[in-house]
PDB file of C-alpha atoms in Angstrom:
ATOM      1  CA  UNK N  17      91.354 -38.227  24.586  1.00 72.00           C
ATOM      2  CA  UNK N  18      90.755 -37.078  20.965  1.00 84.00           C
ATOM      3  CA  UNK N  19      89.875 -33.353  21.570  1.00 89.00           C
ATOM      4  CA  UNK N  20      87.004 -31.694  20.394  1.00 95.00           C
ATOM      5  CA  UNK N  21      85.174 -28.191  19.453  1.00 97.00           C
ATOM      6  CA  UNK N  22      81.883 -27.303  20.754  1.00 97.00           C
ATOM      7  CA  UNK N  23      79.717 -23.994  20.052  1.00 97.00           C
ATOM      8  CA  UNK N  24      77.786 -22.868  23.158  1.00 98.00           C
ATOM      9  CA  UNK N  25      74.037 -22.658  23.086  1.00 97.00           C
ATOM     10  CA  UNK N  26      73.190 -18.883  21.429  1.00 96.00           C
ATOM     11  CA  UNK N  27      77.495 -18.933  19.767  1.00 97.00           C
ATOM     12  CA  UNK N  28      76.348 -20.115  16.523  1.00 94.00           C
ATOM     13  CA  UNK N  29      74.449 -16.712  15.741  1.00 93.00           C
ATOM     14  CA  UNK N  30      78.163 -15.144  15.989  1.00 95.00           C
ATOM     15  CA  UNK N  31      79.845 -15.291  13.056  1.00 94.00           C
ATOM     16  CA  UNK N  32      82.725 -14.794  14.170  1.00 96.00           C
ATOM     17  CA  UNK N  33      81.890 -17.587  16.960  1.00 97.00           C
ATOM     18  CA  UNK N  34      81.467 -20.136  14.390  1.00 95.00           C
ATOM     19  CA  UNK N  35      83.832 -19.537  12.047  1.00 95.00           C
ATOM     20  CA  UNK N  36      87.258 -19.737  15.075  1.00 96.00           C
ATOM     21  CA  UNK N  37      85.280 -23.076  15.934  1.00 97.00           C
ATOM     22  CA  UNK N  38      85.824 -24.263  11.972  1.00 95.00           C
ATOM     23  CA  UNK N  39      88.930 -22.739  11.546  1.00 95.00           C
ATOM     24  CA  UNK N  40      90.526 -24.937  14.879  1.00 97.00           C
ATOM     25  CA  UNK N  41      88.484 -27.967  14.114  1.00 96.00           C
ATOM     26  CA  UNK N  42      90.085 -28.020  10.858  1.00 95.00           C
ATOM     27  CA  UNK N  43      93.373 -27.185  11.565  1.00 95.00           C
ATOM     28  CA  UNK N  44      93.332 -29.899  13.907  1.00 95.00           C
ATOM     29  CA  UNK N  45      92.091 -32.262  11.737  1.00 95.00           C
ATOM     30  CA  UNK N  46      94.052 -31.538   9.236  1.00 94.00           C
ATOM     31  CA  UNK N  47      97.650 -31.710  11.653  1.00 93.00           C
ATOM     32  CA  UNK N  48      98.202 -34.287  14.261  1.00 93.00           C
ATOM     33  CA  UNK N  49     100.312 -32.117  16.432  1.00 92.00           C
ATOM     34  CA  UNK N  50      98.029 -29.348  16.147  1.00 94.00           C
ATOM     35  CA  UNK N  51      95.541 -31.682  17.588  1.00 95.00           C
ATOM     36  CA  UNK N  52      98.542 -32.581  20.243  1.00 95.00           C
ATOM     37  CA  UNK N  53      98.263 -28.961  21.294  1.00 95.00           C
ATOM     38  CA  UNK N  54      94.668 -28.586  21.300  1.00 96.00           C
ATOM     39  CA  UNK N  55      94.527 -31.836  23.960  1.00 96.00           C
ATOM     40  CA  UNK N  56      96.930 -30.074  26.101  1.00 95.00           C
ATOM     41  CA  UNK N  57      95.228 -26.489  26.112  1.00 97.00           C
ATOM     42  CA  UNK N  58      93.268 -25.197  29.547  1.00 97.00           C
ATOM     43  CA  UNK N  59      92.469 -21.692  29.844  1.00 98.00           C
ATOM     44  CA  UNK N  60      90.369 -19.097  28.804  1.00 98.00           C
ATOM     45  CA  UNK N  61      90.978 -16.844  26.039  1.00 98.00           C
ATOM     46  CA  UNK N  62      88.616 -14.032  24.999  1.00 98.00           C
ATOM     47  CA  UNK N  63      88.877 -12.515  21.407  1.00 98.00           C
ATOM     48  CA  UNK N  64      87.271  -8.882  20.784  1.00 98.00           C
ATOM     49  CA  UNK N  65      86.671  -7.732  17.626  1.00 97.00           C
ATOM     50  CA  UNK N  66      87.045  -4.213  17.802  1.00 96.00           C
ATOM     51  CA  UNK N  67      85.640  -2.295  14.876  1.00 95.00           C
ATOM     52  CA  UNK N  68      82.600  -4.676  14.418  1.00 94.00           C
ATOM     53  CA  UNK N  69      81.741  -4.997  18.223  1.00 95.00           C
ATOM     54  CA  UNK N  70      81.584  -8.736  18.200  1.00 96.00           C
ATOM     55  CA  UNK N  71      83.549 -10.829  20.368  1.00 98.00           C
ATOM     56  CA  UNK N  72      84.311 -14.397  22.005  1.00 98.00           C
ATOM     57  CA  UNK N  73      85.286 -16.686  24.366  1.00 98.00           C
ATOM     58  CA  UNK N  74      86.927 -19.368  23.633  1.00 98.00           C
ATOM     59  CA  UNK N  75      87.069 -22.173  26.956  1.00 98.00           C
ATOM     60  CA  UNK N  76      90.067 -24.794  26.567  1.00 98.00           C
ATOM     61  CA  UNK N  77      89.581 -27.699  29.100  1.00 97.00           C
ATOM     62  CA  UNK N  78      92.651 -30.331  28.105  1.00 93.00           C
ATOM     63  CA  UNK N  79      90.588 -32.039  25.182  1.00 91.00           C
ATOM     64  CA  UNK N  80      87.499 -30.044  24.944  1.00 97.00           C
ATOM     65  CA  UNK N  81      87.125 -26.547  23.456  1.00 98.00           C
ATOM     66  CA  UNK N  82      83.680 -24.907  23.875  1.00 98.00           C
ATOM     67  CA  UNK N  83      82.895 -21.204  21.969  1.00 98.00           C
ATOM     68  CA  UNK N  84      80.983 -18.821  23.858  1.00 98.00           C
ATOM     69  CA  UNK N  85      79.791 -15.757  22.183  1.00 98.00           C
ATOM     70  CA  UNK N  86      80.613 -12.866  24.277  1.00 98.00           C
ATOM     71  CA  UNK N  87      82.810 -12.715  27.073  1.00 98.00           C
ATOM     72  CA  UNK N  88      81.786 -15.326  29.595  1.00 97.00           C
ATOM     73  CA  UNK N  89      84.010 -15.562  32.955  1.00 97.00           C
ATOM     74  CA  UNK N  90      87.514 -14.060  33.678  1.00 97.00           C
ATOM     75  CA  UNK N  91      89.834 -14.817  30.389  1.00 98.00           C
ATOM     76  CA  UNK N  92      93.204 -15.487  31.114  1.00 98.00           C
ATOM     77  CA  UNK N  93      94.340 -13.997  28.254  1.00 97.00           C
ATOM     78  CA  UNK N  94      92.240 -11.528  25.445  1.00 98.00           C
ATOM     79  CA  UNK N  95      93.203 -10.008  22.178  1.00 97.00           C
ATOM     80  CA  UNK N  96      91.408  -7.138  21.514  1.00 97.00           C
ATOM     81  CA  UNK N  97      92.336  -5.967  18.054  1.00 97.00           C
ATOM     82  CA  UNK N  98      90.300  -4.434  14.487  1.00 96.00           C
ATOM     83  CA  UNK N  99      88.995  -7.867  12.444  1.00 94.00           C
ATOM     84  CA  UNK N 100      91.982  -7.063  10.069  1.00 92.00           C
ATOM     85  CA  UNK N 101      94.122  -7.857  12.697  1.00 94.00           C
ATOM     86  CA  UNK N 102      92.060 -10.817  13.807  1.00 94.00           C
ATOM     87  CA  UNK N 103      92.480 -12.657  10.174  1.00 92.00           C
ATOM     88  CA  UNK N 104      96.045 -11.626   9.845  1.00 91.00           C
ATOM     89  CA  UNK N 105      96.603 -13.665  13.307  1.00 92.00           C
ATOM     90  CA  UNK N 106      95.444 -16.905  11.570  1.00 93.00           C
ATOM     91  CA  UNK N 107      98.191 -16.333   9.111  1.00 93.00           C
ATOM     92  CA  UNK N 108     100.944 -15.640  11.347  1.00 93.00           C
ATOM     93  CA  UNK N 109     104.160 -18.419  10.128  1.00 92.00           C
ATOM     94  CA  UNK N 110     105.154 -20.967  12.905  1.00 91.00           C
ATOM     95  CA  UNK N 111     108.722 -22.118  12.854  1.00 88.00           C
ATOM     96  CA  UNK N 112     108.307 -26.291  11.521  1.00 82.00           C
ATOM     97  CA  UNK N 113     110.409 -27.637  14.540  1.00 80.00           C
ATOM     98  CA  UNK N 114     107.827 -26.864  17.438  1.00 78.00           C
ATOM     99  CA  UNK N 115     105.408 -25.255  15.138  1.00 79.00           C
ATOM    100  CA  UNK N 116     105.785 -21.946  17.627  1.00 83.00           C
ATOM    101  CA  UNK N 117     105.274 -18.384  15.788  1.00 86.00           C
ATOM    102  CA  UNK N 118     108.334 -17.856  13.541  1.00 90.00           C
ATOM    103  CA  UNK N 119     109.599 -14.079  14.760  1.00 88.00           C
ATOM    104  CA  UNK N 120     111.008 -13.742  11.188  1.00 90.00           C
ATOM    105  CA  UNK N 121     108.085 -14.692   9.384  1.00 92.00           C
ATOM    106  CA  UNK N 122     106.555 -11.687   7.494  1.00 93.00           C
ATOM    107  CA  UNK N 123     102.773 -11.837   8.711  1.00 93.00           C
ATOM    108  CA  UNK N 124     104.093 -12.283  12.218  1.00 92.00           C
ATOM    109  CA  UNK N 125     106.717  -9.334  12.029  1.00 94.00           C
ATOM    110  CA  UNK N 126     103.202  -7.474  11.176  1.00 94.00           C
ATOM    111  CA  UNK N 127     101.192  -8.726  13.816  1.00 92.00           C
ATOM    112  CA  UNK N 128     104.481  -7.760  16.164  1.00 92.00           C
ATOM    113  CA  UNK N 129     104.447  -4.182  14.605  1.00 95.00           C
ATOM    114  CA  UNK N 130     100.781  -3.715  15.050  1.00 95.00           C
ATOM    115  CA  UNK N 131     100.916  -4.969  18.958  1.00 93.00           C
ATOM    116  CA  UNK N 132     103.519  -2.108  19.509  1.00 94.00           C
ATOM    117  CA  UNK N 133     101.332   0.785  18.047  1.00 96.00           C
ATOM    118  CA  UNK N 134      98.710  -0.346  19.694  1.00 95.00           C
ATOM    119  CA  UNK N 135      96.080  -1.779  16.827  1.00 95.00           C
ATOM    120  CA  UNK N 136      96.883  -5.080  18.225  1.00 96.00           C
ATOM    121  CA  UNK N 137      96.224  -5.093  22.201  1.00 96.00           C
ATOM    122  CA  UNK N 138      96.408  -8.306  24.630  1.00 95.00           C
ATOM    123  CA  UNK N 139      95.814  -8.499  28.090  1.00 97.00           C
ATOM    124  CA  UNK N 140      97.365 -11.240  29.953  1.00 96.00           C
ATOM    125  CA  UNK N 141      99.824 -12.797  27.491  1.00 91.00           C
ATOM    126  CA  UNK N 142     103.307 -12.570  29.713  1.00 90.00           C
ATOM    127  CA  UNK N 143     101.289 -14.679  32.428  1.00 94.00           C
ATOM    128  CA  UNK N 144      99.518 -16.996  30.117  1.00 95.00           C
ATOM    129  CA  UNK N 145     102.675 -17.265  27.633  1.00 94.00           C
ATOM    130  CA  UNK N 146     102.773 -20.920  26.978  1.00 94.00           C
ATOM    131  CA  UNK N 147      98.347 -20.172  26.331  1.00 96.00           C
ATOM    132  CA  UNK N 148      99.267 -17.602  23.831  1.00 94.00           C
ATOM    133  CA  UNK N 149     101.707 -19.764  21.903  1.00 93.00           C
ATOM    134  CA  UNK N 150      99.967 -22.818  21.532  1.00 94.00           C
ATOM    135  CA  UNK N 151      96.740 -20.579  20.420  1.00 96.00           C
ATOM    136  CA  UNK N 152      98.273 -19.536  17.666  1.00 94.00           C
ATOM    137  CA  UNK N 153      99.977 -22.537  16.772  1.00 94.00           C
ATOM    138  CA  UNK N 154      96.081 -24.018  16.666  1.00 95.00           C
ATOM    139  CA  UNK N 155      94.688 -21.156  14.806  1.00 95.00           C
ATOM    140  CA  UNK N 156      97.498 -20.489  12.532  1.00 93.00           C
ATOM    141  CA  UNK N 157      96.753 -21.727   8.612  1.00 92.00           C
ATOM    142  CA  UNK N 158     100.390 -20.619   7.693  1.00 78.00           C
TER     143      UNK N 158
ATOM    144  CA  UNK B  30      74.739  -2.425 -20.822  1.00 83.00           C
ATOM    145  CA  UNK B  31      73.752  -3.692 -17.067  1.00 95.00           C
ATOM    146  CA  UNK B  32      73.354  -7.517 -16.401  1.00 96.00           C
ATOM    147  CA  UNK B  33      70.421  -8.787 -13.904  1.00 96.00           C
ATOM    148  CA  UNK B  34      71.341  -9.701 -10.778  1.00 96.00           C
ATOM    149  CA  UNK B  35      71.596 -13.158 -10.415  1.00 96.00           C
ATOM    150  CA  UNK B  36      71.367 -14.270 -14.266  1.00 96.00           C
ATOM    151  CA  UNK B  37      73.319 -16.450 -16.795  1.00 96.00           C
ATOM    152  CA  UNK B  38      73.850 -13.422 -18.198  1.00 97.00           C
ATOM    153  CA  UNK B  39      75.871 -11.671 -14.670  1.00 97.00           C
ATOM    154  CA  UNK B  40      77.253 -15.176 -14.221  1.00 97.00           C
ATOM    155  CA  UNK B  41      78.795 -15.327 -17.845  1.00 97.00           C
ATOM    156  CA  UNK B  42      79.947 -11.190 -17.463  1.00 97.00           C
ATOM    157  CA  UNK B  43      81.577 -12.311 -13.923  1.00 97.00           C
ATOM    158  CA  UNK B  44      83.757 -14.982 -15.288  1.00 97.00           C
ATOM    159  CA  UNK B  45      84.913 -12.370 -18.217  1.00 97.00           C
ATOM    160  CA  UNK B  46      85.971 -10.057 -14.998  1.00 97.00           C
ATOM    161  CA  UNK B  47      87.744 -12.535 -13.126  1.00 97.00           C
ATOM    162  CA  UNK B  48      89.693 -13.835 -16.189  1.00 97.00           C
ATOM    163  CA  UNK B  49      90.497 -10.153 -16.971  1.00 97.00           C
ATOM    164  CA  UNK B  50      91.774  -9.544 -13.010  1.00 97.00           C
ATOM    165  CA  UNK B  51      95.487  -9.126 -13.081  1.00 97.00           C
ATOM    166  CA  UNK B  52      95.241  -9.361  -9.200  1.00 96.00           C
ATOM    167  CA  UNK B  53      92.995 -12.125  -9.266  1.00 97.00           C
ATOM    168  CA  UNK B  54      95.594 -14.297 -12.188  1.00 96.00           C
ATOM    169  CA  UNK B  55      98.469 -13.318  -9.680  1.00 96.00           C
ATOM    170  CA  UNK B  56      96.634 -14.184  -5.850  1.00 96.00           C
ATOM    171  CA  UNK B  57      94.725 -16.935  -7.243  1.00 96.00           C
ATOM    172  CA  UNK B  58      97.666 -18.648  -9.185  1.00 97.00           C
ATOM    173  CA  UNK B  59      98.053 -21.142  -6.245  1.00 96.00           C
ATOM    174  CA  UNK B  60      94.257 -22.026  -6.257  1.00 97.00           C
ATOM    175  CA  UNK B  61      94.103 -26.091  -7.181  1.00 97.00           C
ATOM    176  CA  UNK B  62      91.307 -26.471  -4.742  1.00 97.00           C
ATOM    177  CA  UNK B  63      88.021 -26.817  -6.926  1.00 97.00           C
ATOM    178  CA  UNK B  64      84.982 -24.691  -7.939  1.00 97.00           C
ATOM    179  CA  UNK B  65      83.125 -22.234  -5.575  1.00 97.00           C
ATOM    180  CA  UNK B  66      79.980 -21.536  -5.579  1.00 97.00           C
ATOM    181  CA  UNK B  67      77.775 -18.837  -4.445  1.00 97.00           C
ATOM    182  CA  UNK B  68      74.019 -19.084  -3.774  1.00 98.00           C
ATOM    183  CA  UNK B  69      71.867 -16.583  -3.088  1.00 98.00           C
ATOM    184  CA  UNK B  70      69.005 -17.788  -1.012  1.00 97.00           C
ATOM    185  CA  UNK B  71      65.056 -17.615  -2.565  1.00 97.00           C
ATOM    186  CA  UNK B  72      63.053 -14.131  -1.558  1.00 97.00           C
ATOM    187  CA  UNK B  73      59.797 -14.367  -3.285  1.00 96.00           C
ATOM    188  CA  UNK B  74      59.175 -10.724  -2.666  1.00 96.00           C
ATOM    189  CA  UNK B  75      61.921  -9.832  -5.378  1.00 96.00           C
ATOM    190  CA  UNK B  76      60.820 -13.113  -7.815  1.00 94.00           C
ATOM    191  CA  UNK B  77      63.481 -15.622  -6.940  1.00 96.00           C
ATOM    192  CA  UNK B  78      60.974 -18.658  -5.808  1.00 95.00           C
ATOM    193  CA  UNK B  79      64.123 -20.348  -5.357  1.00 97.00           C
ATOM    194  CA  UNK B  80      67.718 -20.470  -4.184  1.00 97.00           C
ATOM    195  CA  UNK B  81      70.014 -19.592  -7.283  1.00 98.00           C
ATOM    196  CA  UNK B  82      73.446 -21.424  -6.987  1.00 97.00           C
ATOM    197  CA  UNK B  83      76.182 -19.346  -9.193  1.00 97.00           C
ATOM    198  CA  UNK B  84      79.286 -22.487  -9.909  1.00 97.00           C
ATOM    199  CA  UNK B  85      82.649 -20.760 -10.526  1.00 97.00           C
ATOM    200  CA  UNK B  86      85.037 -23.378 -11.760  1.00 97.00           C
ATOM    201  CA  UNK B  87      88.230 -21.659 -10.425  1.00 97.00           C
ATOM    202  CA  UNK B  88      91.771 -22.694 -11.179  1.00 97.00           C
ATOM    203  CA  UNK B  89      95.489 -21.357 -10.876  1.00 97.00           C
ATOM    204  CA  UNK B  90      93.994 -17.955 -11.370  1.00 97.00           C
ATOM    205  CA  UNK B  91      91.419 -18.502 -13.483  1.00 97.00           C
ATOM    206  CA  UNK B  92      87.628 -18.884 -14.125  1.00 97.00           C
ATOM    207  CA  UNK B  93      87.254 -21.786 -16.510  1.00 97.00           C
ATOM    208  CA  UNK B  94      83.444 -21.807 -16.580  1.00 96.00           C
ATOM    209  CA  UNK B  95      80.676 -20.288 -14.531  1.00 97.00           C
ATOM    210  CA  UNK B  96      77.071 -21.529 -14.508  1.00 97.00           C
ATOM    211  CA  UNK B  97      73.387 -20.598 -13.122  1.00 97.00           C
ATOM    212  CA  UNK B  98      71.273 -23.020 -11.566  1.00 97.00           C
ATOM    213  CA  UNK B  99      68.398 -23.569  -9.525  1.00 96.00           C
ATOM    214  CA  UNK B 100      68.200 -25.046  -5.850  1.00 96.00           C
ATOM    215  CA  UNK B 101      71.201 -25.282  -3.445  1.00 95.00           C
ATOM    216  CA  UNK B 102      71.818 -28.968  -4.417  1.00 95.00           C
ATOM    217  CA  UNK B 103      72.497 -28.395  -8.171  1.00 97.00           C
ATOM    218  CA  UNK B 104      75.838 -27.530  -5.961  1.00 96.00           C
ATOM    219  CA  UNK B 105      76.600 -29.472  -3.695  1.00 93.00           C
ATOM    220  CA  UNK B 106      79.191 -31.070  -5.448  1.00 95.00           C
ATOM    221  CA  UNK B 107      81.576 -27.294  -5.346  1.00 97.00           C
ATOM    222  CA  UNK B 108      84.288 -27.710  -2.518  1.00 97.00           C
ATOM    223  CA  UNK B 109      83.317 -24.242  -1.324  1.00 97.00           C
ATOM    224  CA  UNK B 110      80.033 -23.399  -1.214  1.00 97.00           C
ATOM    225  CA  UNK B 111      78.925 -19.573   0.063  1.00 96.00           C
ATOM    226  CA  UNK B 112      75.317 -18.652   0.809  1.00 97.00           C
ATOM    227  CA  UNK B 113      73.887 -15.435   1.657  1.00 97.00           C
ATOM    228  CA  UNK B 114      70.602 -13.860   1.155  1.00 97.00           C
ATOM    229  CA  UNK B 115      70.133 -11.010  -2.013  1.00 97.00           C
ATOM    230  CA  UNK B 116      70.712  -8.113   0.249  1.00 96.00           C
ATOM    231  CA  UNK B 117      74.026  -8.840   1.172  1.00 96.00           C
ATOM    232  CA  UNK B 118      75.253 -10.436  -2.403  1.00 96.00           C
ATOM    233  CA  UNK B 119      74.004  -6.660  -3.425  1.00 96.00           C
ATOM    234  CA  UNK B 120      76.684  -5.037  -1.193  1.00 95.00           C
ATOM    235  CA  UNK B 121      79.115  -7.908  -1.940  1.00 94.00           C
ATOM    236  CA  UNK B 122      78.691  -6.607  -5.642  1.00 95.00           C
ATOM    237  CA  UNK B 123      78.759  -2.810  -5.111  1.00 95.00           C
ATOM    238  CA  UNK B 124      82.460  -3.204  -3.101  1.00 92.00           C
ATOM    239  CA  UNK B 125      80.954  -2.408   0.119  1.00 93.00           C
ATOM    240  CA  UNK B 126      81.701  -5.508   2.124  1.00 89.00           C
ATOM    241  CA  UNK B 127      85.206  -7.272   2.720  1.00 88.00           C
ATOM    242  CA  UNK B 128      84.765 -11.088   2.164  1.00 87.00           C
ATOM    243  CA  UNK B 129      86.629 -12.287   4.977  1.00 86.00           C
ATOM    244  CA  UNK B 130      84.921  -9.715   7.448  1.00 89.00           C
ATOM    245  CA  UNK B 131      81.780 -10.142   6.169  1.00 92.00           C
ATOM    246  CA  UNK B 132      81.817 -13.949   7.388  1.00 91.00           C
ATOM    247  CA  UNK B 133      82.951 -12.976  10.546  1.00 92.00           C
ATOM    248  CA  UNK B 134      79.909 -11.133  10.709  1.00 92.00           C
ATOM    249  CA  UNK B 135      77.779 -14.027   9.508  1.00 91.00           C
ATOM    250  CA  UNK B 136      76.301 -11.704   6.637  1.00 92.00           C
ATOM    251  CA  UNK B 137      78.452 -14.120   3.949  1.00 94.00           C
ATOM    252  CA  UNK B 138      77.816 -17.890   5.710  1.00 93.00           C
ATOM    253  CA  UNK B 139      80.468 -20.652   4.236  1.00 93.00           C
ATOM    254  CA  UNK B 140      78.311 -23.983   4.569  1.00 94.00           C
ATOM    255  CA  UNK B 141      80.636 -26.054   2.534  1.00 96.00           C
ATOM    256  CA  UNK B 142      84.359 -25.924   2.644  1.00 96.00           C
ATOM    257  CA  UNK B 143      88.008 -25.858   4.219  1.00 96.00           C
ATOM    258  CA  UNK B 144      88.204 -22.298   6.066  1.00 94.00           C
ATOM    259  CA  UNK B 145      92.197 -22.839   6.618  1.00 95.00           C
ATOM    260  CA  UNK B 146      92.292 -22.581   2.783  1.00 95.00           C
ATOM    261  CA  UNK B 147      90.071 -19.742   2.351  1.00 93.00           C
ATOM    262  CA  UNK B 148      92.157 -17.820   4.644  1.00 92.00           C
ATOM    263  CA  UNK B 149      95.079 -18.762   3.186  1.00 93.00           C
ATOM    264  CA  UNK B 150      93.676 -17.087   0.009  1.00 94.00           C
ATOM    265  CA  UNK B 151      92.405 -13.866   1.465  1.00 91.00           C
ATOM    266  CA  UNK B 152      93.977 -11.700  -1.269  1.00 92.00           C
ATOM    267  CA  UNK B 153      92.216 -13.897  -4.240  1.00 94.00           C
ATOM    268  CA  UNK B 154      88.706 -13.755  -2.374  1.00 93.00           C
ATOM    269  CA  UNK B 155      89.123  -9.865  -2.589  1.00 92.00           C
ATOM    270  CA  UNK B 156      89.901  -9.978  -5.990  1.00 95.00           C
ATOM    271  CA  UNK B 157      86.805 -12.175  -6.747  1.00 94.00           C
ATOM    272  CA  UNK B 158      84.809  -8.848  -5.180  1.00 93.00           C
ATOM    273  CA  UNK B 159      87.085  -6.601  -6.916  1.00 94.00           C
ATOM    274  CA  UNK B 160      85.744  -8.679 -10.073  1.00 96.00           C
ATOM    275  CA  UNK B 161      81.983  -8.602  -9.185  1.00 96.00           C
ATOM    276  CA  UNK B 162      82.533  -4.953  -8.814  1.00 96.00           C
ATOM    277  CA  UNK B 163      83.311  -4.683 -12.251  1.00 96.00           C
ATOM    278  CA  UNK B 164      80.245  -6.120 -13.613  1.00 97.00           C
ATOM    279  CA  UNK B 165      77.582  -3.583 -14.416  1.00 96.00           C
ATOM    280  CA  UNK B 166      74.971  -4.947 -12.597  1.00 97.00           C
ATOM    281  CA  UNK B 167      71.266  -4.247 -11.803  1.00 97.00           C
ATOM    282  CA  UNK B 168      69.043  -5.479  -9.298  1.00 96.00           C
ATOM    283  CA  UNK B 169      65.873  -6.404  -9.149  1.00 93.00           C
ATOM    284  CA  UNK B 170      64.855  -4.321  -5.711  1.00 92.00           C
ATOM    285  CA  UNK B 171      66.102  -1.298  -7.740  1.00 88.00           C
TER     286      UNK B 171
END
């Protein structure tokens, strides 16, 4: 199924809503196997945006990606972090092989850093690993 | 001397402030993507009876011509095109929004154009504000 990425009624008022739903339509467009990943995704993943209160939910359902504005149902994973942080996530370098986060990369060293003082907080990522990767390989422009 | 805000005259002083940008020459080297343009949307209260499209014709780092126009269609040809009402161009000009955080917050609203890329040139979109910052500008709700 080719996947796809929908904005809930009331998500397209977010900003922040609308532009995650361009940036992984894109991406996906633009790179078969990030639309591989996106087919393959299920879970829930809420992103909050700390320091301009905003935040979303984005609902991954093998094919179909729908953006919710706010937090809607029990995430399995969220990312709570400063908008900075947010737009330094979409630049975080995946490794070309599997196109997982490259650890030596210098955006995702940063990212790294920031999660261990605490600017960059997520809830939910050692159970939802395989979630977490494959989010950032779909966000990722790096 | 201060240029109007929008104007040929603020669109010509603009280009002078990109092409003077060190940061700007070095972060927007890479650019090869076309022009961007920025329209601020009509408010009849302050005169403007109609959208005014500012055309930026950007290129490894510089600003090779910048026109004034009427109507959002005189550019719909730009690759990027960036539309926000005169209140929030005004803070874009006086330094007191980030770019990329502004769009998250929907106060800067990209209706044309590939968001991978524009994230990929973070750096050279806060130059371009660096730039506008460096325009003495007035406006007309001053």
């Amino acid at each position: 199924m080719e996947p796809s990425v929908h904005l809930a009624p009331g998500a397209e008022r977010n900003g922040f809503a609308t532009m995650t739903a361009q940036l992984i339509r894109q991406n996906a467009d633009d790179h078969p196997a990030k639309k591989a990943t996106l087919a393959r995704m299920i879970g829930r993943v809420a992103l909050v945006v700390e320091d301009l209160g905003m935040s979303l939910t984005l609902v991954f359902e093998g094919g179909r990606l729908t953006v919710y504005d706010g937090i809607v149902g029990i995430p399995d994973l969220t990312v709570r972090a400063p908008s900075e942080w947010h737009m330094k996530m979409s630049l975080v370098e995946l490794e070309p092989r599997f196109g997982l986060p490259n650890p030596r990369g210098e955006v995702a060293r940063e990212v790294f850093e920031a999660g261990r003082r605490g600017e960059v907080k997520t809830y939910g990522a050692l159970a939802s690993l395989p979630l977490m990767l494959r989010l950032t390989k779909v966000m990722s422009v790096a | 001397m201060a240029h109007e805000f929008p104007s040929q005259e603020w669109t010509d002083a603009f280009k002078d402030a990109v092409n003077a940008n060190e940061d700007y020459r070095t972060h927007g080297k890479p650019w090869t993507f076309g022009a961007v343009a920025m329209v601020c949307e009509k408010d009849p209260s302050l005169g403007l009876d109609d959208d005014m499209a500012m055309y930026f014709d950007v290129h490894e780092g510089e600003c090779r011509g910048a026109t004034l126009s009427k109507g959002r269609a005189s550019v719909e040809h730009a690759p990027f095109v960036i539309v926000a009402p005169y209140a929030r161009w005004k803070e874009v000009i006086n330094g007191e929004v980030d770019p990329i955080k502004a769009m998250m917050e929907g106060k800067l609203k990209m209706t044309k154009g590939h968001l991978p890329t524009m994230l990929r040139f973070v750096e050279s979109s806060r130059a371009l504000v660096v730039s506008a910052t460096k325009v003495p500008t007035s406006f007309k709700d001053e």
